[in-house]
PDB file of C-alpha atoms and ligand atoms in Angstrom:
ATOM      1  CA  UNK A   1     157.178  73.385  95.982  1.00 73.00           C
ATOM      2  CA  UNK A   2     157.553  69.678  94.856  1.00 79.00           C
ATOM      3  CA  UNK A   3     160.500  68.615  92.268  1.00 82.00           C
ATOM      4  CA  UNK A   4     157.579  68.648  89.196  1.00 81.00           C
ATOM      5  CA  UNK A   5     156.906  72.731  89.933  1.00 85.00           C
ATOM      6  CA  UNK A   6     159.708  72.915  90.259  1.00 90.00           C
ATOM      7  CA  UNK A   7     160.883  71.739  86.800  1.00 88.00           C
ATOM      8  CA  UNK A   8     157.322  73.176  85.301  1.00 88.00           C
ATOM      9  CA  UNK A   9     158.508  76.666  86.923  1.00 91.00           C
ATOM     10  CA  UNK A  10     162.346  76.427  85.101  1.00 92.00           C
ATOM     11  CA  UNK A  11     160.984  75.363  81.909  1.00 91.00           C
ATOM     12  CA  UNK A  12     158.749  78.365  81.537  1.00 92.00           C
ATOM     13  CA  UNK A  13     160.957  80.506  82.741  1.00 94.00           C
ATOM     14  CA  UNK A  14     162.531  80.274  79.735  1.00 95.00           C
ATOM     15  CA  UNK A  15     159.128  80.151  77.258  1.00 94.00           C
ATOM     16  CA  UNK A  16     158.658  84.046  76.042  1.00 92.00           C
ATOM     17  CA  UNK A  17     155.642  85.636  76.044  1.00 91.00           C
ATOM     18  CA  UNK A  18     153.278  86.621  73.222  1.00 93.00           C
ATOM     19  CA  UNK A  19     152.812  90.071  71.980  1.00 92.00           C
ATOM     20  CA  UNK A  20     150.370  91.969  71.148  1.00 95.00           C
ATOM     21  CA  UNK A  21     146.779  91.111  70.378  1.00 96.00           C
ATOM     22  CA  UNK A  22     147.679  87.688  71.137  1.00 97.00           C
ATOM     23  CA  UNK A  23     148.946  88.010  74.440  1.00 96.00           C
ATOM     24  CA  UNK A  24     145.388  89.931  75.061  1.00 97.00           C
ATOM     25  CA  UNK A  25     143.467  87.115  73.753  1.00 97.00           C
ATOM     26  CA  UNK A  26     145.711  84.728  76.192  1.00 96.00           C
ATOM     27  CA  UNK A  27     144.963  86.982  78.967  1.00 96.00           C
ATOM     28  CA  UNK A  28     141.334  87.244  78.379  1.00 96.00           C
ATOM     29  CA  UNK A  29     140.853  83.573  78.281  1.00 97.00           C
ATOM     30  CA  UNK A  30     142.791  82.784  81.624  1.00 95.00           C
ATOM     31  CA  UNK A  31     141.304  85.677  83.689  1.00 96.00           C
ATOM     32  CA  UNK A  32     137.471  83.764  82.532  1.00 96.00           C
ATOM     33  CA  UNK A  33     138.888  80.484  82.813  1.00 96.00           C
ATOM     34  CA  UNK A  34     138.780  79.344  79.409  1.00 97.00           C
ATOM     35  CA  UNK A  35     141.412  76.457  79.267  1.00 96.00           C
ATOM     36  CA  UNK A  36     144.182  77.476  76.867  1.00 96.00           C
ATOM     37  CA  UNK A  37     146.923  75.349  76.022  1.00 96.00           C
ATOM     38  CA  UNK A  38     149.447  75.232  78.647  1.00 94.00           C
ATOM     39  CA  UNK A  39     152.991  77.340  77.819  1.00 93.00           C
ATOM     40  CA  UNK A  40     155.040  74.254  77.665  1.00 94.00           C
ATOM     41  CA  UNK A  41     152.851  72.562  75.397  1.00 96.00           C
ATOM     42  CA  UNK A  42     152.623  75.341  72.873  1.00 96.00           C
ATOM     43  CA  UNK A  43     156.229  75.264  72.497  1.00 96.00           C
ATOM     44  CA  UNK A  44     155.746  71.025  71.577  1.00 97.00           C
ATOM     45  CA  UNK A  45     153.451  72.372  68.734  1.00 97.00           C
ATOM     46  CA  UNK A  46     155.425  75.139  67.688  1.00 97.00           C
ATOM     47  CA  UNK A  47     158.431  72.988  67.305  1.00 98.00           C
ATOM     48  CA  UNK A  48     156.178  70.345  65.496  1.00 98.00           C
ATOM     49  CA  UNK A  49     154.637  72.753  63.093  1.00 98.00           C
ATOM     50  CA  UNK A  50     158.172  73.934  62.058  1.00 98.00           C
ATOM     51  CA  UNK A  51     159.326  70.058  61.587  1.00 98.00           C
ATOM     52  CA  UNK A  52     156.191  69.041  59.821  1.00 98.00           C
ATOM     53  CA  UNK A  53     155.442  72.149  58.018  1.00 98.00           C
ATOM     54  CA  UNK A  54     151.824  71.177  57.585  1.00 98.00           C
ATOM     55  CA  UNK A  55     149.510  72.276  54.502  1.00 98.00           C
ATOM     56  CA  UNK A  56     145.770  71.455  56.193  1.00 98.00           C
ATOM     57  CA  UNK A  57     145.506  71.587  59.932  1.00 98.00           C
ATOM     58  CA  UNK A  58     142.809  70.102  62.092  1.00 98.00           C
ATOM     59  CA  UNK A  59     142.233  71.271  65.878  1.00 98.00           C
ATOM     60  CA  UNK A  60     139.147  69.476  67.999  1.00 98.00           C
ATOM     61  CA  UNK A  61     138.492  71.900  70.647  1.00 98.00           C
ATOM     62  CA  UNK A  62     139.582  76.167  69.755  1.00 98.00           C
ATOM     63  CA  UNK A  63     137.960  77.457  72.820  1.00 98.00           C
ATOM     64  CA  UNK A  64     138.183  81.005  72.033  1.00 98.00           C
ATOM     65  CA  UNK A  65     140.641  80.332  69.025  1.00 98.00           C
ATOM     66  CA  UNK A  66     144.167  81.173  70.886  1.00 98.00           C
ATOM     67  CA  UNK A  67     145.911  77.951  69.993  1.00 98.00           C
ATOM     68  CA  UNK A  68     144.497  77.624  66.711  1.00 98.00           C
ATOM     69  CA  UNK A  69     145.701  81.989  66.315  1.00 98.00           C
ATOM     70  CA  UNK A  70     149.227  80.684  67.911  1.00 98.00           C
ATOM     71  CA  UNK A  71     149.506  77.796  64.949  1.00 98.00           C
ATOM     72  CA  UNK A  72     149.080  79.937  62.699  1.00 98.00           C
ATOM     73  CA  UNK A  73     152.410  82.196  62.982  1.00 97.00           C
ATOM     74  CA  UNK A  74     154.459  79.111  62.844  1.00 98.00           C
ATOM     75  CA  UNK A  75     152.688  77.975  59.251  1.00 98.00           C
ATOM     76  CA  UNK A  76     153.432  78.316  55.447  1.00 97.00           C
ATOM     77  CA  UNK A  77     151.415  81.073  54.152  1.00 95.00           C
ATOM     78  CA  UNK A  78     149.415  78.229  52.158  1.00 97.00           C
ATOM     79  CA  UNK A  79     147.970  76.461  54.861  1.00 98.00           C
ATOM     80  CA  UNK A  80     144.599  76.604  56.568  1.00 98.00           C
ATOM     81  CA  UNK A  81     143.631  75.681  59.904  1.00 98.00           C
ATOM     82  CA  UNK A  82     139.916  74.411  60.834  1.00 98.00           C
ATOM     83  CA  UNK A  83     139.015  73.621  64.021  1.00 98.00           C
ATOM     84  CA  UNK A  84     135.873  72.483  65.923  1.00 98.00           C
ATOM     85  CA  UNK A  85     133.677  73.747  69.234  1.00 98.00           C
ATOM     86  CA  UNK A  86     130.844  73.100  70.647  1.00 98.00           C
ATOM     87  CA  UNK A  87     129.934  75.769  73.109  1.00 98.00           C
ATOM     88  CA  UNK A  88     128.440  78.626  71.231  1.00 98.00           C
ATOM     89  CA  UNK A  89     129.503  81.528  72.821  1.00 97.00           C
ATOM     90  CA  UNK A  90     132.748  80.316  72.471  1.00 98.00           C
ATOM     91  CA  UNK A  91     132.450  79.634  68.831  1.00 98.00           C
ATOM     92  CA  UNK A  92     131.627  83.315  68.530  1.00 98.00           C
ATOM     93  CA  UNK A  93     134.363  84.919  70.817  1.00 98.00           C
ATOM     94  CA  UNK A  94     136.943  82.928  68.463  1.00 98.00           C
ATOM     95  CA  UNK A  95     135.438  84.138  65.621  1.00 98.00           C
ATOM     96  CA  UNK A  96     135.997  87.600  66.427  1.00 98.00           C
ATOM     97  CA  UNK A  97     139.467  86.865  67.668  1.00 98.00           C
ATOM     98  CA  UNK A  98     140.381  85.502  64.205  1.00 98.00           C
ATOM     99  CA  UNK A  99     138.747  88.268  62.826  1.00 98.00           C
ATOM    100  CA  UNK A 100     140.853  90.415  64.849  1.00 97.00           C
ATOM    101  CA  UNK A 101     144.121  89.316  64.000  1.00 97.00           C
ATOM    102  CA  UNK A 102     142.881  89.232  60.311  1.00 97.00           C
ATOM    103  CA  UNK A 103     143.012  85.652  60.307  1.00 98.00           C
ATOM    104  CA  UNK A 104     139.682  84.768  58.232  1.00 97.00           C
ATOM    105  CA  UNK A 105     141.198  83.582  55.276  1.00 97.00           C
ATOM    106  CA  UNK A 106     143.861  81.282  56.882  1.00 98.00           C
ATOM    107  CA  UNK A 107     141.213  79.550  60.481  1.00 98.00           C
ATOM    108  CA  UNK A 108     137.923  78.337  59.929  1.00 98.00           C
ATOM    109  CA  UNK A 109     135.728  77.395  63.197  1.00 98.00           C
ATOM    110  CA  UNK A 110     132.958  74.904  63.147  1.00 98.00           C
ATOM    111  CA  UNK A 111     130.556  75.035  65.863  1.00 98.00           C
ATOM    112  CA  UNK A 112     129.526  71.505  66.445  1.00 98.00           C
ATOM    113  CA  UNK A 113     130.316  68.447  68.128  1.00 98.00           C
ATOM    114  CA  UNK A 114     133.276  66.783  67.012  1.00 98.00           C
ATOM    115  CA  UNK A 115     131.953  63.528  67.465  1.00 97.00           C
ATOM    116  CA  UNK A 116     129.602  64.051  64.213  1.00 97.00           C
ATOM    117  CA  UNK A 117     131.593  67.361  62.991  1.00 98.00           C
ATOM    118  CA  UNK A 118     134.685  64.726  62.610  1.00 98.00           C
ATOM    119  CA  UNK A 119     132.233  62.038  60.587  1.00 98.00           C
ATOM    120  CA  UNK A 120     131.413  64.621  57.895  1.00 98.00           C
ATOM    121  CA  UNK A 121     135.104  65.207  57.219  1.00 98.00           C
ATOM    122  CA  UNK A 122     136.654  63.236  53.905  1.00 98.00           C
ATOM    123  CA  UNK A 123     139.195  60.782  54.366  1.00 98.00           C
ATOM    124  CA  UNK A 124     143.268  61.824  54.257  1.00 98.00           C
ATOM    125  CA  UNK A 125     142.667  65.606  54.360  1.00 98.00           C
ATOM    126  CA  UNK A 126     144.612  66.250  57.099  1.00 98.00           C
ATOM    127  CA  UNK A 127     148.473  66.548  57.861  1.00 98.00           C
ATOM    128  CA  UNK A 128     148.644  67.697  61.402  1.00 98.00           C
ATOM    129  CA  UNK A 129     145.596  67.227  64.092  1.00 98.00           C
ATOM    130  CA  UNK A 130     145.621  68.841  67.778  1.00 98.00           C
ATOM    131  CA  UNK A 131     143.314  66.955  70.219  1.00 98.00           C
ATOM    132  CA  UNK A 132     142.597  69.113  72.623  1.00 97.00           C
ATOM    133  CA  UNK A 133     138.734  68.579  73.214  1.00 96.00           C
ATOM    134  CA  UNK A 134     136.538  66.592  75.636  1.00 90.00           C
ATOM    135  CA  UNK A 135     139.591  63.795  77.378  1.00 90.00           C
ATOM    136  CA  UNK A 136     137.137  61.644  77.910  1.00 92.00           C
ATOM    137  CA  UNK A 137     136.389  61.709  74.143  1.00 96.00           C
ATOM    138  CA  UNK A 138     140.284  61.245  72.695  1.00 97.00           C
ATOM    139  CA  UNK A 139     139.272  57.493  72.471  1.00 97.00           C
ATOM    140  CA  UNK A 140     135.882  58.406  70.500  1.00 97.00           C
ATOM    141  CA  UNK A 141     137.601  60.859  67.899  1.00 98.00           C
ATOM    142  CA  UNK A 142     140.423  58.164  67.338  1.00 98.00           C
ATOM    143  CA  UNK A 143     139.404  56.043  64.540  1.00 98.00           C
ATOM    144  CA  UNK A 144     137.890  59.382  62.413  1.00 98.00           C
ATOM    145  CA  UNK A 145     140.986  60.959  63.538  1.00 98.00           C
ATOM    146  CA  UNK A 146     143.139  58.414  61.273  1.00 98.00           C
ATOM    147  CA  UNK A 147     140.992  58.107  58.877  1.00 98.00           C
ATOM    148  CA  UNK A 148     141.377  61.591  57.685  1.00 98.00           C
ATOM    149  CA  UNK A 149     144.755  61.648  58.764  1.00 98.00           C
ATOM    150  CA  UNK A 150     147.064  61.644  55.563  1.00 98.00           C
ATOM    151  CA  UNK A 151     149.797  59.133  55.975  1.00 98.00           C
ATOM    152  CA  UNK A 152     152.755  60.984  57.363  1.00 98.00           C
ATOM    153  CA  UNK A 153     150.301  62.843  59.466  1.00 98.00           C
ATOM    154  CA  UNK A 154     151.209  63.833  63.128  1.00 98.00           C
ATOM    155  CA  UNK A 155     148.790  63.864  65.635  1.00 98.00           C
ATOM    156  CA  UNK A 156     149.044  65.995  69.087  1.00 98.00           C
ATOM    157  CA  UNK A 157     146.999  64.855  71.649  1.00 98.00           C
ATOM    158  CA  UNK A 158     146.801  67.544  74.838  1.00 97.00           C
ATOM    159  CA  UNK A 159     146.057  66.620  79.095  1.00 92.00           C
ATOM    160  CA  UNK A 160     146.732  63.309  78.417  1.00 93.00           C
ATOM    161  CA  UNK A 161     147.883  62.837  82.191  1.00 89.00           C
ATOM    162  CA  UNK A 162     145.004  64.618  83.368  1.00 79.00           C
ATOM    163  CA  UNK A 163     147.139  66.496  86.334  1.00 75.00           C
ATOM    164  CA  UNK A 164     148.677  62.996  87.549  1.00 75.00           C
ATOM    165  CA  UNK A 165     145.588  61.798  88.258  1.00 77.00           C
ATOM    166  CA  UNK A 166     146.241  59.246  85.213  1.00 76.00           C
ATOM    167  CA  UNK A 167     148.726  57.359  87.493  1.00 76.00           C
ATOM    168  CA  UNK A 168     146.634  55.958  90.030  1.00 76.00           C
ATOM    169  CA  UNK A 169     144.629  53.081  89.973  1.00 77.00           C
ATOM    170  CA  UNK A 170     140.441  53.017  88.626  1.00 76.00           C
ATOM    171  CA  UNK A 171     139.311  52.576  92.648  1.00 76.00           C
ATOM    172  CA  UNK A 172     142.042  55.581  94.116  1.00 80.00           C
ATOM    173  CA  UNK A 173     139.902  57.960  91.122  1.00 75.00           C
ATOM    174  CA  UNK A 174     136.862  59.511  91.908  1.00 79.00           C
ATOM    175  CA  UNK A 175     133.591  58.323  90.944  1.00 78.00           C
ATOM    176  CA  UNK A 176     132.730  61.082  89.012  1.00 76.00           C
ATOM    177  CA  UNK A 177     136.376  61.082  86.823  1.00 78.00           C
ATOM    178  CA  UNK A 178     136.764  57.502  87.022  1.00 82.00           C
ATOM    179  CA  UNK A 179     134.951  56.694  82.938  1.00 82.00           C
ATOM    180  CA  UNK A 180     137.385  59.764  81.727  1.00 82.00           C
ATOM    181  CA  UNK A 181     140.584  58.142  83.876  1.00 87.00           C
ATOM    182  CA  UNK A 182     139.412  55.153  82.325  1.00 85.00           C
ATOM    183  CA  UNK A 183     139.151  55.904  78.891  1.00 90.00           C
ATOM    184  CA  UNK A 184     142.200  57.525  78.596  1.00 92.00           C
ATOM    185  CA  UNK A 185     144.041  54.834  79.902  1.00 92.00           C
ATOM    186  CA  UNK A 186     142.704  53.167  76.766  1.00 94.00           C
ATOM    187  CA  UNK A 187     143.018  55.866  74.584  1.00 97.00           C
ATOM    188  CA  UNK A 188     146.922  55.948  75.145  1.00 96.00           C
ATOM    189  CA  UNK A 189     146.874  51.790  74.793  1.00 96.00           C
ATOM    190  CA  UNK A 190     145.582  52.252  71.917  1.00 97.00           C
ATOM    191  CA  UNK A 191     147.811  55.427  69.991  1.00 98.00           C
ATOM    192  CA  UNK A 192     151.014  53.191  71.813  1.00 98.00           C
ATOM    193  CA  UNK A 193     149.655  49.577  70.199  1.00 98.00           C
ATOM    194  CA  UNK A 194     148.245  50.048  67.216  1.00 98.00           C
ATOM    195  CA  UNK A 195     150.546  49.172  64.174  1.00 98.00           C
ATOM    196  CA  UNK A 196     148.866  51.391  61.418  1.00 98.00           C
ATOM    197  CA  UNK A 197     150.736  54.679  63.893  1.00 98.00           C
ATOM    198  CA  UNK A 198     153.670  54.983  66.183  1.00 98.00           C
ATOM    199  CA  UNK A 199     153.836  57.098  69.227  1.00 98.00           C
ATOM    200  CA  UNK A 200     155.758  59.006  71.891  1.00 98.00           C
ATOM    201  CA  UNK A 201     154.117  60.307  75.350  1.00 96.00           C
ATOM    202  CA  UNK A 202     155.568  62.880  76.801  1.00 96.00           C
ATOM    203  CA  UNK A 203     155.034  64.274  80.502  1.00 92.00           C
ATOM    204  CA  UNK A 204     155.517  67.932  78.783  1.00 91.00           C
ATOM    205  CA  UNK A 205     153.199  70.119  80.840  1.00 88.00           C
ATOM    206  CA  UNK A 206     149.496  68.398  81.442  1.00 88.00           C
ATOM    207  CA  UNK A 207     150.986  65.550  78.966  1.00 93.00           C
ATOM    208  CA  UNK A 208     151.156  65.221  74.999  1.00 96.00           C
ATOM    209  CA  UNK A 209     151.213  62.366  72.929  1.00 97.00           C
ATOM    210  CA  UNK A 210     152.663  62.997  69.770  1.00 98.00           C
ATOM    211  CA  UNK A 211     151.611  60.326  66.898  1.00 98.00           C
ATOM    212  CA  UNK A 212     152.386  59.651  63.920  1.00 98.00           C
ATOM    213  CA  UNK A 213     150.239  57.560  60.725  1.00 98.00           C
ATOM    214  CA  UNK A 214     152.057  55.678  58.910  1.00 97.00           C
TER     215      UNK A 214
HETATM  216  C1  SAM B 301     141.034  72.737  76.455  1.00 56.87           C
HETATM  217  S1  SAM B 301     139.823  73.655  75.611  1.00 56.87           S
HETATM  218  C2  SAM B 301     140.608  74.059  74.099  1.00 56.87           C
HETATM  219  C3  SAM B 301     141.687  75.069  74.236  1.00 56.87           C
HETATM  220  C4  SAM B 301     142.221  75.582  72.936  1.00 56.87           C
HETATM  221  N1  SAM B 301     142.707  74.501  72.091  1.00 56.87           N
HETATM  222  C5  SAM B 301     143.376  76.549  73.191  1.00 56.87           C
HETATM  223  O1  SAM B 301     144.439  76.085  73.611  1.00 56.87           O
HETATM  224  O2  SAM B 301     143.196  77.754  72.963  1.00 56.87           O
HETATM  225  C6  SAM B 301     138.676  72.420  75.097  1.00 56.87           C
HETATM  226  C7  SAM B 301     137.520  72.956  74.291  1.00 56.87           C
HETATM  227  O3  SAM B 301     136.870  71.841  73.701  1.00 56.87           O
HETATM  228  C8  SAM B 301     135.486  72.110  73.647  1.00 56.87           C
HETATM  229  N2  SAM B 301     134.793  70.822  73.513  1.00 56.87           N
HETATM  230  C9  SAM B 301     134.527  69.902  74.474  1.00 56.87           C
HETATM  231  N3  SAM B 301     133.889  68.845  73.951  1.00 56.87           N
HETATM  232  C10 SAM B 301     133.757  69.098  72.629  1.00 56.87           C
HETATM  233  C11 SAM B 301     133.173  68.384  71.569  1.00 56.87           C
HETATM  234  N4  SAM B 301     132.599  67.203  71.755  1.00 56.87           N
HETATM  235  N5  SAM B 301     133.193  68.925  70.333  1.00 56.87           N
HETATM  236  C12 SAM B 301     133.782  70.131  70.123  1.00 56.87           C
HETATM  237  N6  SAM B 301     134.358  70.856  71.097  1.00 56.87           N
HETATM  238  C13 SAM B 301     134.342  70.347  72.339  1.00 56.87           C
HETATM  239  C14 SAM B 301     135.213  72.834  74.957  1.00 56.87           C
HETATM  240  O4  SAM B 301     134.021  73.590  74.865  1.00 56.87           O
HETATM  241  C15 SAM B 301     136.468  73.683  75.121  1.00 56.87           C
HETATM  242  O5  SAM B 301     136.266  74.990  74.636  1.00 56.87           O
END
């Protein structure tokens, strides 16, 4: 086991588990490999959502709804989540899992693709967003992404190191990853340059950048 396992195994040693319905849904999704959010990261957002104590929430990507279901214990009783997917069958597994955990009034899904879903969305609505979609797209969403960000508004971005693979160089990646490698190379220049947000990228799990608009 190399030194990163290593450190990925201690810290989740100490992550607890869900309960419940929850922990079924969790299950579920890894057993049919539908990507969930990694345990280390879910503890970032938990944190984050306690700090920021968020009123609207916006999540691009819900797979079968278990981070967006997670979020939503760690929220005022006011807010409401919505949160975009594309794959259909998905869209409707998520649904019942909301529905499940009696969570219709408080998550909305959209089926769609974010890239138009996030164009139809008005402007500072938002006052927490979790990326977790298409990597190759993070650079895509970014500009709707602030513009319906409220100022103040923190922004989670998930996988931004892609497994490591980040690191090396365009010509080591291959062929087939090397536009994704590449655009998320830009993706963090950007959220790390830009002057209208300020960000922090943490090697938590897969990777996180947290931003925030200012
Ligand atoms: C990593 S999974 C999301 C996991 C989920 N957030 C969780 O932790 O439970 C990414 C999801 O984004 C969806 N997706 C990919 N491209 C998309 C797009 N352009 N628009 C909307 N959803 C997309 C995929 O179908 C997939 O279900």
């Amino acid at each position: 086991m190399g030194d990163m396992e290593r450190i990925s195994s201690f810290v989740n040693s100490f992550i607890k588990d869900d309960e419940g319905s929850l922990e079924e849904i969790y299950n579920e999704a890894v057993v049919r490999g539908v990507p969930v959010i990694r345990k280390a990261s879910r503890e970032l957002l938990k944190t984050q959502l306690l700090i920021k104590k968020p009123k609207n929430i916006l999540e691009i990507g819900t797979a079968v709804g278990y981070s967006s279901l997670f979020m939503s214990q760690y929220t005022d009783e006011e807010c409401r989540i919505t949160t975009i997917e594309l794959d259909e069958q998905r869209v409707a597994t998520a649904r019942d899992n909301i529905k499940l955990l009696g969570k219709e009034n408080v998550i909305e899904v959209i089926k769609g693709d974010a890239l138009f879903v996030l164009k139809e969305l008005p402007d500072a609505s938002y006052d927490f967003l979790f990326v977790d979609a298409a990597k190759g797209q993070y650079i895509n969403y970014y500009e709707d992404v602030l513009r319906i960000a409220k100022p103040g508004a923190v922004i989670i971005s998930d996988n931004i190191l892609q497994d490591g693979e980040i690191l090396e160089s365009h010509y080591t990646v291959e062929k087939r990853n090397r536009t994704i490698h590449d655009r998320m190379r830009e993706y963090l220049y950007n959220i790390t340059h830009d002057d209208r947000v300020e960000s922090a990228i943490l090697s938590v799990a897969d990777g996180m950048a947290v931003t925030v608009k200012k």
